């Protein structure tokens, strides 16, 4: 087990923007896996007064909302186009997000498979946290089309530039799925991953 965990298999789920990670996470949940979203961990982190105070001290109070929490769209606007500011923010948040994910993994019941959706898994150096790493990929045009309601073309390109390349994710993953077909194919793949994770649990008994 990773990092001395016992009786739990932690699966790191990553992939390209718009490739279908969130859909896969829901499918894992339907199969009985416990799930963790790194995005929700970040949301909770930015609501903490201590973290919000440090962020506001560096970037100014305009990045906070009326309740004193970090306003993520405002913060994103401030760091956009400023690599040094993004690097500062990542240095602050990446260890805290890792801690939050680890806490959630350790809270699950023994004998569980827990799947953690982590878009920046490799970029943040989180790969050592997981027993199995899975990447959901898709062609660029498919991913653009799926993301159109969430991001404009410019924002999509900016976010894409912050991510590891497809080749890097594929090379670092234990299982990879290219999600350019129908939903049934993704569901079948998720089932295969879940069975492999369950097999890892049985090997530890």
Short mmCIF file of C-alpha atoms in Angstrom, two decimals, residues 35-115:
data_model
loop_
_atom_site.label_atom_id
_atom_site.label_comp_id
_atom_site.label_asym_id
_atom_site.label_seq_id
_atom_site.Cartn_x
_atom_site.Cartn_y
_atom_site.Cartn_z
CA UNK A 35 -14.40 9.13 -4.31
CA UNK A 36 -12.37 12.27 -3.68
CA UNK A 37 -12.23 15.40 -5.86
CA UNK A 38 -9.08 17.50 -5.66
CA UNK A 39 -11.14 20.45 -6.86
CA UNK A 40 -13.38 20.16 -3.80
CA UNK A 41 -10.31 19.92 -1.59
CA UNK A 42 -9.08 23.20 -3.10
CA UNK A 43 -12.51 24.76 -2.57
CA UNK A 44 -12.40 23.86 1.11
CA UNK A 45 -8.82 25.06 1.39
CA UNK A 46 -9.65 28.51 0.04
CA UNK A 47 -12.49 28.82 2.55
CA UNK A 48 -10.04 28.47 5.46
CA UNK A 49 -9.25 31.82 7.06
CA UNK A 50 -5.57 31.04 7.54
CA UNK A 51 -5.04 30.21 3.88
CA UNK A 52 -7.23 33.08 2.69
CA UNK A 53 -5.23 35.53 4.82
CA UNK A 54 -1.91 34.39 3.35
CA UNK A 55 -3.28 34.60 -0.20
CA UNK A 56 -4.78 38.06 0.41
CA UNK A 57 -1.55 39.30 1.96
CA UNK A 58 0.32 38.35 -1.20
CA UNK A 59 -2.21 39.27 -3.89
CA UNK A 60 -4.28 41.91 -2.12
CA UNK A 61 -7.78 41.87 -0.57
CA UNK A 62 -9.50 42.02 -3.97
CA UNK A 63 -9.06 38.23 -4.30
CA UNK A 64 -11.41 37.63 -1.35
CA UNK A 65 -15.19 37.45 -1.44
CA UNK A 66 -17.56 39.18 1.00
CA UNK A 67 -17.14 36.34 3.52
CA UNK A 68 -13.37 36.50 3.54
CA UNK A 69 -12.84 33.39 1.40
CA UNK A 70 -10.63 33.22 -1.65
CA UNK A 71 -12.67 33.98 -4.77
CA UNK A 72 -11.25 31.51 -7.28
CA UNK A 73 -12.24 33.37 -10.49
CA UNK A 74 -10.71 36.60 -9.16
CA UNK A 75 -7.55 34.79 -8.11
CA UNK A 76 -7.32 33.07 -11.49
CA UNK A 77 -7.58 36.46 -13.21
CA UNK A 78 -4.74 37.82 -11.08
CA UNK A 79 -2.29 34.98 -11.76
CA UNK A 80 -3.21 34.56 -15.44
CA UNK A 81 -0.22 35.48 -17.56
CA UNK A 82 2.11 35.72 -14.56
CA UNK A 83 4.05 32.46 -14.20
CA UNK A 84 5.94 33.65 -11.12
CA UNK A 85 2.69 34.37 -9.28
CA UNK A 86 1.25 31.02 -10.28
CA UNK A 87 4.43 29.34 -9.02
CA UNK A 88 4.07 31.12 -5.67
CA UNK A 89 0.46 29.99 -5.37
CA UNK A 90 1.29 26.40 -6.26
CA UNK A 91 4.12 26.32 -3.72
CA UNK A 92 1.58 27.33 -1.07
CA UNK A 93 -1.33 25.13 -2.10
CA UNK A 94 0.10 21.89 -3.50
CA UNK A 95 1.34 20.54 -0.13
CA UNK A 96 -1.96 21.53 1.53
CA UNK A 97 -4.02 19.85 -1.19
CA UNK A 98 -1.89 16.70 -0.87
CA UNK A 99 -2.55 16.73 2.87
CA UNK A 100 -6.28 17.15 2.30
CA UNK A 101 -6.42 14.27 -0.18
CA UNK A 102 -4.43 12.02 2.14
CA UNK A 103 -6.73 12.80 5.07
CA UNK A 104 -9.76 11.82 3.01
CA UNK A 105 -8.12 8.59 1.87
CA UNK A 106 -7.28 7.64 5.44
CA UNK A 107 -10.85 8.24 6.57
CA UNK A 108 -12.36 5.55 4.35
CA UNK A 109 -13.26 2.16 5.78
CA UNK A 110 -10.77 -0.73 5.52
CA UNK A 111 -11.32 -2.86 2.44
CA UNK A 112 -12.28 0.13 0.29
CA UNK A 113 -11.18 1.36 -3.09
CA UNK A 114 -10.93 5.15 -3.10
CA UNK A 115 -10.64 6.99 -6.42
#
